[in-house]
mmCIF file of C-alpha atoms in Angstrom:
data_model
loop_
_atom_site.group_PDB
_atom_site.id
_atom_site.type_symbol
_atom_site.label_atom_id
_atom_site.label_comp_id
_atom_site.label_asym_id
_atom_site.label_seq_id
_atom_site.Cartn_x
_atom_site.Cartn_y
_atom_site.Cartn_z
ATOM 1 C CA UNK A 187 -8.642 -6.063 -3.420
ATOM 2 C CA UNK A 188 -9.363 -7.021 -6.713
ATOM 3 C CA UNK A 189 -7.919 -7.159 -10.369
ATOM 4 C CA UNK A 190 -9.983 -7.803 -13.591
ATOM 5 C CA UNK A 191 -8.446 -9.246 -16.669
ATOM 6 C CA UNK A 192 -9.159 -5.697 -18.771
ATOM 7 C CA UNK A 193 -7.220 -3.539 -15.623
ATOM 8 C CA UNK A 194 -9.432 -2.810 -13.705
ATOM 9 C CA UNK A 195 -8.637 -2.934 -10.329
ATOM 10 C CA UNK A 196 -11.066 -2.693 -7.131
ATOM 11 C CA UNK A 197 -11.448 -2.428 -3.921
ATOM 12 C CA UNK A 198 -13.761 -3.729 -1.373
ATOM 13 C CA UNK A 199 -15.629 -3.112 2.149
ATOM 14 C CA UNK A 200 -16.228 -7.041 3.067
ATOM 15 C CA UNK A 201 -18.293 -6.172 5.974
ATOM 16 C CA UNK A 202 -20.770 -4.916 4.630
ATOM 17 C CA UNK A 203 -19.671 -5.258 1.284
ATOM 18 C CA UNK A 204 -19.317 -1.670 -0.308
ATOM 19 C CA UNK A 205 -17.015 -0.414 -2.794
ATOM 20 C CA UNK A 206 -14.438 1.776 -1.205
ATOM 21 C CA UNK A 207 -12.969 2.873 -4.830
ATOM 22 C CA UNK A 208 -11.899 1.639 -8.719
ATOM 23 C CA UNK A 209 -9.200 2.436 -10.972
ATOM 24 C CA UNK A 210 -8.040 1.705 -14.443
ATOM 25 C CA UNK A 211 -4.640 0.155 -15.166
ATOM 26 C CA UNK A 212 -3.019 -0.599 -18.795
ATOM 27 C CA UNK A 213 -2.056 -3.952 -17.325
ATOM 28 C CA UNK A 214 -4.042 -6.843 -18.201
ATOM 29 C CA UNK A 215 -4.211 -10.411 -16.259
ATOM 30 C CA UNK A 216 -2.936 -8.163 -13.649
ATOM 31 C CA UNK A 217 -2.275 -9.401 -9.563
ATOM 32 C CA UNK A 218 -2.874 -7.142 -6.958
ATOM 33 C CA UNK A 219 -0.276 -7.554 -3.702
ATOM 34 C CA UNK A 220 -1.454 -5.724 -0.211
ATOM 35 C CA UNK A 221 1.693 -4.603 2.119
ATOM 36 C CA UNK A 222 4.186 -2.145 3.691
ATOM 37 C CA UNK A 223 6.671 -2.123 0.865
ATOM 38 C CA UNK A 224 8.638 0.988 1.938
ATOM 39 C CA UNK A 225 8.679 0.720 5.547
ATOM 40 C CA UNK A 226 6.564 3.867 6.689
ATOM 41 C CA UNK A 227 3.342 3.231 8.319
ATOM 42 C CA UNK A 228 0.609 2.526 5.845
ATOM 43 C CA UNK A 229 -0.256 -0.287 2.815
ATOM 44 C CA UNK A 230 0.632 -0.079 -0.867
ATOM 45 C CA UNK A 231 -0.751 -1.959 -3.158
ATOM 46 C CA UNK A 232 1.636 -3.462 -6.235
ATOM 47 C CA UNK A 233 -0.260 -4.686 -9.682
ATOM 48 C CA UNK A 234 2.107 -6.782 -11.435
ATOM 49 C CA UNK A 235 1.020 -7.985 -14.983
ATOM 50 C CA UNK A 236 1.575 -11.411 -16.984
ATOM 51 C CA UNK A 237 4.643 -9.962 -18.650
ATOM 52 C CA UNK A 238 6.398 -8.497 -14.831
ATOM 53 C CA UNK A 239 5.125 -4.716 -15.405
ATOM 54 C CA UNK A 240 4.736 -3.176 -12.237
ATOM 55 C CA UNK A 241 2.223 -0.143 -11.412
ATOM 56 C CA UNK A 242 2.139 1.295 -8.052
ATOM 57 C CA UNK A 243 -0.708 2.546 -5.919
ATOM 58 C CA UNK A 244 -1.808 4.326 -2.452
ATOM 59 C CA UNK A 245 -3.739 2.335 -0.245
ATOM 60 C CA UNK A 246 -6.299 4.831 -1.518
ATOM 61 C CA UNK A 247 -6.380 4.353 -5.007
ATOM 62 C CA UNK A 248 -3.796 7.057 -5.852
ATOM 63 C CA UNK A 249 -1.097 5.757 -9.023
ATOM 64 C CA UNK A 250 2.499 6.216 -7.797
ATOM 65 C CA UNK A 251 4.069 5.583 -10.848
ATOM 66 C CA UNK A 252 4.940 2.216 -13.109
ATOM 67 C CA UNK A 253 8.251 -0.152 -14.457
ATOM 68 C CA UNK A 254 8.876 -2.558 -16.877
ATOM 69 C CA UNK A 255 11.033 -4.835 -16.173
ATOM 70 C CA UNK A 256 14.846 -5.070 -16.552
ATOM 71 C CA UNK A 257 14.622 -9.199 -17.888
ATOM 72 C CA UNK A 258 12.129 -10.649 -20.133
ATOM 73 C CA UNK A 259 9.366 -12.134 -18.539
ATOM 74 C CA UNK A 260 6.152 -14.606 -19.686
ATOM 75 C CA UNK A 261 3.651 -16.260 -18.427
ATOM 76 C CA UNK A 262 3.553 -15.483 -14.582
ATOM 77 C CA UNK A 263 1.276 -16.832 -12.313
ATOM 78 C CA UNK A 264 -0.113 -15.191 -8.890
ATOM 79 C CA UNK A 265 2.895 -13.467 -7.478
ATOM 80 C CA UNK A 266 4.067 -14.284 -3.815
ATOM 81 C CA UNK A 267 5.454 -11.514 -1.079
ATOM 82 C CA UNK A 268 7.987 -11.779 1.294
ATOM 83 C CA UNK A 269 11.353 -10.352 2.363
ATOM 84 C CA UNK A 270 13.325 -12.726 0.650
ATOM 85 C CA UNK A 271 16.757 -10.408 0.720
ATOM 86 C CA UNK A 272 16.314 -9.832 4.975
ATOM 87 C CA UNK A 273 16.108 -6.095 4.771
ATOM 88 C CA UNK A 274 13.227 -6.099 6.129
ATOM 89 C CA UNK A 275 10.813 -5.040 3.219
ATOM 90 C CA UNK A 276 9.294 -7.350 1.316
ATOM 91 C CA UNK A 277 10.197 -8.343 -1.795
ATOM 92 C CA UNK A 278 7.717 -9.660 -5.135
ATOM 93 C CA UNK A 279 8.008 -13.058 -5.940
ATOM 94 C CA UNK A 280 7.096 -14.026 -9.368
ATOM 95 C CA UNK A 281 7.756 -17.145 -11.332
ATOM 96 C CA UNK A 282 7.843 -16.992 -15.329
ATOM 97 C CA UNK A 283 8.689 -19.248 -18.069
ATOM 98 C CA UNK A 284 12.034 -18.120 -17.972
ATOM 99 C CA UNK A 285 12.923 -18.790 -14.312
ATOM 100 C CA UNK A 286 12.214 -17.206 -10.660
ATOM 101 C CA UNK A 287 12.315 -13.714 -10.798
ATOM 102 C CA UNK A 288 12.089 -11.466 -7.225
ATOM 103 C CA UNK A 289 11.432 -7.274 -7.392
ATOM 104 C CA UNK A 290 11.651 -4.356 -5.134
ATOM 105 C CA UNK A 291 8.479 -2.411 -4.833
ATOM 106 C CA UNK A 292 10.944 0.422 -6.400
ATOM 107 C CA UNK A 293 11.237 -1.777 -9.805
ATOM 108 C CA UNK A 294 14.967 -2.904 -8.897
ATOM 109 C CA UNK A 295 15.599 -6.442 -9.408
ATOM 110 C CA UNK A 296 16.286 -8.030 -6.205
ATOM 111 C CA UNK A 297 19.840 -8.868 -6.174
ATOM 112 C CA UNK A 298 20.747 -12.914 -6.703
ATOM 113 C CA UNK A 299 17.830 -12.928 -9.016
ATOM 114 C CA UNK A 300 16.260 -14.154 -11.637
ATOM 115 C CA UNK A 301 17.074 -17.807 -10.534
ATOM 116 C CA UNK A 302 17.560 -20.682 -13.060
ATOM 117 C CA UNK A 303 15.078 -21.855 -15.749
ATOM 118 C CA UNK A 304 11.724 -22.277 -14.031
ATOM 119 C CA UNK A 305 10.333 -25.000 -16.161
ATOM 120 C CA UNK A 306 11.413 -27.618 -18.987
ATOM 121 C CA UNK A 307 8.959 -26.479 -21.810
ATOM 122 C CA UNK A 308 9.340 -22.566 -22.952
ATOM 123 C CA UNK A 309 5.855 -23.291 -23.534
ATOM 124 C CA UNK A 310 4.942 -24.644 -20.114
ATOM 125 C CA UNK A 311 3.380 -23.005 -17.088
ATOM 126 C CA UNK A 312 5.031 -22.618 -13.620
ATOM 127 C CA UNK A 313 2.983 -23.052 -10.439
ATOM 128 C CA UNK A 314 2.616 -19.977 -8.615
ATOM 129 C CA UNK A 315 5.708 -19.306 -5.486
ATOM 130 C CA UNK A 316 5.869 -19.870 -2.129
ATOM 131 C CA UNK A 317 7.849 -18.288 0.237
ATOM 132 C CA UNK A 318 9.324 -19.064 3.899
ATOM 133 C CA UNK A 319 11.094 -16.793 6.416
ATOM 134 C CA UNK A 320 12.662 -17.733 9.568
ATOM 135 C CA UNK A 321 11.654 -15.449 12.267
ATOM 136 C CA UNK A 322 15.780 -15.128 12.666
ATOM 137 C CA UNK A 323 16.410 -13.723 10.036
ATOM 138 C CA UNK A 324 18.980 -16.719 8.875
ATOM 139 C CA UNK A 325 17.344 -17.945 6.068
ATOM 140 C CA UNK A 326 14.409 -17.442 3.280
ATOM 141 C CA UNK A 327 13.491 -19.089 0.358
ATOM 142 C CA UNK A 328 10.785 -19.352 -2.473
ATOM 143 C CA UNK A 329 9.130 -22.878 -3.885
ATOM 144 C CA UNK A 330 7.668 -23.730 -6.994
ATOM 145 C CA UNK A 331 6.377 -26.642 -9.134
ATOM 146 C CA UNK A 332 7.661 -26.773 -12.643
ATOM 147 C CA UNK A 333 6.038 -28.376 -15.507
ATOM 148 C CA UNK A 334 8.772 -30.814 -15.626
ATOM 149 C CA UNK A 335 6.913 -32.295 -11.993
ATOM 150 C CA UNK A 336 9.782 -30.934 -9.734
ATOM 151 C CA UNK A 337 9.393 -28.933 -7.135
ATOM 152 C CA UNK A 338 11.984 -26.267 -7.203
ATOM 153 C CA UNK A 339 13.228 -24.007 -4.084
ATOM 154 C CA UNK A 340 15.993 -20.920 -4.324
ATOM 155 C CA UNK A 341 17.043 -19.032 -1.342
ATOM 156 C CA UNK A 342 17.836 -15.391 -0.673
ATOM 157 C CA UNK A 343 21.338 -15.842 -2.408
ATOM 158 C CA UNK A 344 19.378 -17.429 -5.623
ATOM 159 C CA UNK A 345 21.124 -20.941 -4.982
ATOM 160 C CA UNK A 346 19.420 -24.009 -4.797
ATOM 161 C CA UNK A 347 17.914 -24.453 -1.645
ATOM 162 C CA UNK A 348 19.457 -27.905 -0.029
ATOM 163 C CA UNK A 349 17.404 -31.286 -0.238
ATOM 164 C CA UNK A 350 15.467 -29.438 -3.478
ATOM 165 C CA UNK A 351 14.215 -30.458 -6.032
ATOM 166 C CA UNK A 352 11.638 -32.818 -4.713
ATOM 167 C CA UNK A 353 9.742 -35.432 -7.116
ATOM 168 C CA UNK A 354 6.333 -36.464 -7.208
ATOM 169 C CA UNK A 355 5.265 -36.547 -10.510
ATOM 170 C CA UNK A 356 3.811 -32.737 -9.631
ATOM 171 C CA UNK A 357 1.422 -31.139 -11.687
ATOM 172 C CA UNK A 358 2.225 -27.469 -12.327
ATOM 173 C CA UNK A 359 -1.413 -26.662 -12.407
ATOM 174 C CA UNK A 360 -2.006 -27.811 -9.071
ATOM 175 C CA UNK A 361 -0.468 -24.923 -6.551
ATOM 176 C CA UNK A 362 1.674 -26.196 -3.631
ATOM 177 C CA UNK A 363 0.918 -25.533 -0.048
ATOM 178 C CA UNK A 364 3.117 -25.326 3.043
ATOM 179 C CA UNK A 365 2.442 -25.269 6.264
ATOM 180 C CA UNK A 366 1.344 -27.021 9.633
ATOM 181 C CA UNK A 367 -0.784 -29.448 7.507
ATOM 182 C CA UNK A 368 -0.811 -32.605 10.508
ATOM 183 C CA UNK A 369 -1.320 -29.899 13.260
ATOM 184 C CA UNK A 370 2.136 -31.574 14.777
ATOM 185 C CA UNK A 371 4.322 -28.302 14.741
ATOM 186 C CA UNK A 372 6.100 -29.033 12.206
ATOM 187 C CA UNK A 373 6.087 -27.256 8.856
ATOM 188 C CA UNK A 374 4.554 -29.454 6.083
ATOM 189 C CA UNK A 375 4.851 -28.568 2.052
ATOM 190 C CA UNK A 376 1.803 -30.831 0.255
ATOM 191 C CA UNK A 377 1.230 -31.142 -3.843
ATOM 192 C CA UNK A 378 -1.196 -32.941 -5.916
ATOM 193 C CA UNK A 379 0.111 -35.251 -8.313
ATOM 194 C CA UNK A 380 -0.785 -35.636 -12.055
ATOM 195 C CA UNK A 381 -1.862 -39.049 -11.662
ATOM 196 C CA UNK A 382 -4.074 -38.138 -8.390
ATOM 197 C CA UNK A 383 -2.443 -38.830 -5.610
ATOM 198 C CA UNK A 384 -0.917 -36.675 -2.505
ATOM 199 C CA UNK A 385 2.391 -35.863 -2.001
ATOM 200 C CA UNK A 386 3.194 -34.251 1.778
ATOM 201 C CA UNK A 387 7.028 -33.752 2.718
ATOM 202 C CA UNK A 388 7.958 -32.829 5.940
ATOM 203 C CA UNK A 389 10.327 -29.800 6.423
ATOM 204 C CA UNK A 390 11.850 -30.578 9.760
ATOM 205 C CA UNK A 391 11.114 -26.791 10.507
ATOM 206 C CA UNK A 392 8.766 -25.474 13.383
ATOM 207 C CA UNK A 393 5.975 -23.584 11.866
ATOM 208 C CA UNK A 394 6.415 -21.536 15.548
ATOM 209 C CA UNK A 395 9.866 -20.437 14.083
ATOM 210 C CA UNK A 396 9.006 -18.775 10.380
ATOM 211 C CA UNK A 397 6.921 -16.817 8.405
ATOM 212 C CA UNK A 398 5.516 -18.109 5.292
ATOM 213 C CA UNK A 399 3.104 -17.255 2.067
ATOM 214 C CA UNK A 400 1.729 -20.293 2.223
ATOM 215 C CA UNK A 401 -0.793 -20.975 -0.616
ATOM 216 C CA UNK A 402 -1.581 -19.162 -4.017
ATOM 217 C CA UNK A 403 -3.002 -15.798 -3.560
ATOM 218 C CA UNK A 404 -1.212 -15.792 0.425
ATOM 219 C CA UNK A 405 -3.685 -16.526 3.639
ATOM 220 C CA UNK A 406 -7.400 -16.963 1.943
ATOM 221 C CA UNK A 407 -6.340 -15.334 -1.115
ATOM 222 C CA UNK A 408 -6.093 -12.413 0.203
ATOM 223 C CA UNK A 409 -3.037 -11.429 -1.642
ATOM 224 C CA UNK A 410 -1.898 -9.222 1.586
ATOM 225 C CA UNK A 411 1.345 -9.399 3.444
ATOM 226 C CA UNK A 412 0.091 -8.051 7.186
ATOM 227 C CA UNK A 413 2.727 -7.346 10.246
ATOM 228 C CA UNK A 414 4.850 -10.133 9.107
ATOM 229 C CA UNK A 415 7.527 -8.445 7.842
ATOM 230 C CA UNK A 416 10.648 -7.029 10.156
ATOM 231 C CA UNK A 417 9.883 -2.713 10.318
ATOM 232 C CA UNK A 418 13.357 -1.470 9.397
ATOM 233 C CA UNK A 419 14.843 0.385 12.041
ATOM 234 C CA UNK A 420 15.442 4.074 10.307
ATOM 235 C CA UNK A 421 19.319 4.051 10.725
ATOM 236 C CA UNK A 422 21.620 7.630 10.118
ATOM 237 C CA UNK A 423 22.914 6.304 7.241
ATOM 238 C CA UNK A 424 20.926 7.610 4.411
ATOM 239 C CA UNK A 425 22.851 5.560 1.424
ATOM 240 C CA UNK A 426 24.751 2.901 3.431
ATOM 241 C CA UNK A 427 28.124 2.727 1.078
ATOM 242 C CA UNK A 428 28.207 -0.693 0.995
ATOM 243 C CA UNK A 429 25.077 -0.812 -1.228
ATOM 244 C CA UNK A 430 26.603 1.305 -3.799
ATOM 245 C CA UNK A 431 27.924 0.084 -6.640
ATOM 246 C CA UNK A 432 27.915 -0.874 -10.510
ATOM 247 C CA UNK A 433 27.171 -4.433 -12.106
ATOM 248 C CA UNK A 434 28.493 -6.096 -14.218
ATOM 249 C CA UNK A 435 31.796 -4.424 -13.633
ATOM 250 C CA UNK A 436 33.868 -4.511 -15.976
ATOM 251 C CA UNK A 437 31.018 -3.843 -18.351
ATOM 252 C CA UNK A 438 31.424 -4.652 -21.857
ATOM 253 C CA UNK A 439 28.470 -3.701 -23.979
ATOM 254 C CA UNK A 440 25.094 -2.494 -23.128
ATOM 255 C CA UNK A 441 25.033 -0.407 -19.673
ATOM 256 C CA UNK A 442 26.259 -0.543 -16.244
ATOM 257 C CA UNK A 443 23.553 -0.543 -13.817
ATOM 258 C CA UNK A 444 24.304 1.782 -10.628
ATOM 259 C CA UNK A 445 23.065 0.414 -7.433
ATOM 260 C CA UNK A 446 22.070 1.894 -4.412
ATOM 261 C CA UNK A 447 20.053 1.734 -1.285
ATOM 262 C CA UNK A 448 17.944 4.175 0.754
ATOM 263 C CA UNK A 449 17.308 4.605 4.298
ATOM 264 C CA UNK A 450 14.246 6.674 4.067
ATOM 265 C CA UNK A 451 12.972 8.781 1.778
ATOM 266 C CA UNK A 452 14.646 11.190 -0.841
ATOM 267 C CA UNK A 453 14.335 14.224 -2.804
ATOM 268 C CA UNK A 454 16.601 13.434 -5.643
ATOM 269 C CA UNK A 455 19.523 11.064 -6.506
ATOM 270 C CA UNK A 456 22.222 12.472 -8.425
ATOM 271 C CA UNK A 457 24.762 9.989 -10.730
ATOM 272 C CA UNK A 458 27.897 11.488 -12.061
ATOM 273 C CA UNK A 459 30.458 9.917 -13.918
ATOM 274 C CA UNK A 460 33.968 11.298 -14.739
ATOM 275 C CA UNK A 461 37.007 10.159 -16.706
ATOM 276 C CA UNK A 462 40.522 9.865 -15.181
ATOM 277 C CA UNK A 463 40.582 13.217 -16.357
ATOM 278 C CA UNK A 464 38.108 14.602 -14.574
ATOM 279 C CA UNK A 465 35.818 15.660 -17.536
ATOM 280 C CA UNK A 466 31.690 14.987 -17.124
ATOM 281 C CA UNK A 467 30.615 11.711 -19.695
ATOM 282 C CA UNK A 468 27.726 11.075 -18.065
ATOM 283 C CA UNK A 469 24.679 12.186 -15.489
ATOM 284 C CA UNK A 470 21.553 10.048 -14.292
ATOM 285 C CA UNK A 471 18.680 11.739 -12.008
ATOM 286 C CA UNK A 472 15.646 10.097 -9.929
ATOM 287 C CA UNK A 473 13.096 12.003 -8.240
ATOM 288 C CA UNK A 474 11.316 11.304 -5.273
ATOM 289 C CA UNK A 475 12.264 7.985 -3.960
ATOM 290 C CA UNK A 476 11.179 5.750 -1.697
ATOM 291 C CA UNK A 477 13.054 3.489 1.055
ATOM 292 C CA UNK A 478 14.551 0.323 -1.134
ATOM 293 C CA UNK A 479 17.159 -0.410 -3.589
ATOM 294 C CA UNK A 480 17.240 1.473 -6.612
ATOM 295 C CA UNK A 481 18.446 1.444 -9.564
ATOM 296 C CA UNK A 482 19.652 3.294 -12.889
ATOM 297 C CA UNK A 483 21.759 2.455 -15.787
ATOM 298 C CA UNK A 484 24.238 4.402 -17.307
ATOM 299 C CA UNK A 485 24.346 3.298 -20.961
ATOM 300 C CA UNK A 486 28.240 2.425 -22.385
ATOM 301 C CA UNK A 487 27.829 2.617 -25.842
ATOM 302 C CA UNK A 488 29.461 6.132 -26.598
ATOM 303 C CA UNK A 489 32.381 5.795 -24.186
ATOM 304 C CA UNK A 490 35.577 4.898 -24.695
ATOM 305 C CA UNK A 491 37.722 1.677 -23.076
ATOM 306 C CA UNK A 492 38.801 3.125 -19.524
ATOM 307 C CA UNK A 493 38.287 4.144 -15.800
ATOM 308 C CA UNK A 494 35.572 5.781 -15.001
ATOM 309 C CA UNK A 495 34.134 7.173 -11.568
ATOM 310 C CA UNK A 496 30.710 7.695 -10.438
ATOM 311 C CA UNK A 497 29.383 9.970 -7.848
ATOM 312 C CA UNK A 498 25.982 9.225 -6.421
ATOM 313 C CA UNK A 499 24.492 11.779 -4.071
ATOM 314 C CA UNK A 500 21.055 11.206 -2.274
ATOM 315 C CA UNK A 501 19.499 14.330 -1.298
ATOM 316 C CA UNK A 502 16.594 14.229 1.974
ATOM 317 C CA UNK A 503 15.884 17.679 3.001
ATOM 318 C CA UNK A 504 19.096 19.565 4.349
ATOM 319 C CA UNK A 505 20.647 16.146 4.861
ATOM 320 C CA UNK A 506 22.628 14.795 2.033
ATOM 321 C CA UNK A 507 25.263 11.917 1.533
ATOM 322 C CA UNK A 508 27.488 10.734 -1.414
ATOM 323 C CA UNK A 509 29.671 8.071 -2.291
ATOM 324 C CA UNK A 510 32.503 7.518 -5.274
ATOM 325 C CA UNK A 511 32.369 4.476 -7.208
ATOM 326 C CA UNK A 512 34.446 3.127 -9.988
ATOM 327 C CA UNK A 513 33.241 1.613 -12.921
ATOM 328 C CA UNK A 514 35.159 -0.248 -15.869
ATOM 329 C CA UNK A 515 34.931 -0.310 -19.339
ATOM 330 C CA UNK A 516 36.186 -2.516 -21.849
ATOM 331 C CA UNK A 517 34.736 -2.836 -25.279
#
């Protein structure tokens, strides 16, 4: 898979090399990611611009839709994957000028992120992420070298990961790697510094124990993430109520974004919000969604100072589910 710097994207037969299909993209300086974002069987394929616009496609070349993203982004270098959140879909990893910012293959903002300010310079370059998983699902975390020669790590709550940042005198422009670099077991992370010289820390970690994108561009550039992530077991919960709910909350000015997360597939979600008095201020729809968090935002501007409740409804064939959430206004 391929990506050309005027959206074009491509992809390839290595063996022999023939050209299975090509599309056009409005993204430009564009990354193509290879995985099983949603959890049914089959590859998508995620484009993610310079800027953090995201446009969808079928293993087959077919657009599934596009998002911009919720934060301002710049100046993001080859994206990593992994399932930095442990729900078992993987999660994209960028890092931008203004700090470490992860995404759901939905367009959601993984929760916890973005992270803190990714480099010293708004003019500077980050290196691009890394990512490691233990096979236990009790920790994750991304790495990345900032142009201030740190190497910076956040884990899946967006806190600093312990023992980080590392110095070395890194250069930004020279991508990390991690891995079993001594062939002892053990996981190794290894930099170039600006003045030449090596820097290799040891993790302490078995390499037998995690999962990791270890390089730029994942194993040989490939930018694909194959059967390392944990399948989701399909549960009978088709909106699990404790992944409903509003942030910020109170909200102030702006909008209220309305979380929630999906088992398996939908036909519609359904938002709508009530005063105390039971009148309708409000209504939000989505359209066929996929497995992952989701969100929408319910815009605060022409309501008054109060209570207000919010009834999401998730719709799969006869099955359905709701849940009531209360939201808080205060201007």
């Amino acid at each position: 898979m391929a990506a050309c710097d005027d959206g074009l994207i491509t992809a390839l037969r290595l063996d022999p090399l023939t050209l299975v299909w090509q599309k056009g993209s409005s993204l430009t300086s564009a990354q193509p990611l290879v995985a099983d974002f949603d959890g049914v069987p089959g590859y998508e394929i995620a484009l993610v611009g310079r800027e953090g616009a995201l446009a969808r496609y079928s293993i087959d070349g077919v657009f599934q839709g596009g998002y911009q993203p919720p934060v301002a982004l710049s100046g993001i270098t080859a994206p990593a994957l992994g399932d930095i959140d442990l729900d078992g879909l993987p999660e994209i990893i960028c890092v931008a000028r203004e700090g470490a910012a992860v995404f759901e293959y939905t367009g959601a903002m993984t929760l916890n992120y973005p992270a803190v300010s990714a480099v010293s310079d708004s003019t500077g370059k980050p290196g691009s992420p890394l990512f490691l998983r233990r096979l236990d699902n009790s920790e994750a975390w991304l790495a990345f070298a900032g142009d201030d020669g740190l190497v910076q790590a956040f884990n899946q709550h967006g806190e600093r990961q312990p023992g980080f940042p590392l110095s070395g005198g890194i250069s930004a422009e020279s991508a990390l790697l991690l891995g079993d670099v001594d062939g002892d077991g053990i996981l190794e992370m290894a930099a170039a510094g600006k003045n030449g010289s090596l820097n290799l820390w040891d993790l302490g970690t078995a390499s037998s124990t995690c999962t990791v994108w270890g390089e730029a561009g994942g194993a040989q550039r490939t930018f694909a993430l194959a059967g390392a992530s944990v399948t989701p077991v399909p549960g009978s919960d088709l909106m699990p109520a404790k992944k409903v709910f509003a942030y910020p909350n109170p909200v102030t000015e702006g909008a209220a974004n309305i979380r929630f997360s999906l088992a398996r597939p939908v036909e519609r979600v359904l938002v709508r919000i009530f005063d105390l008095a039971g009148n309708l201020v409000g209504e939000l729809s989505r359209e066929n969604l996929l497995p992952g968090d989701h969100e929408m935002a319910w815009e605060v501007s022409k309501v008054q100072s109060g209570v207000y409740f919010a009834r999401v409804t998730a719709q799969s064939g006869s099955d359905s589910r709701f849940e009531i959430i209360k939201i808080a206004v205060t201007h």
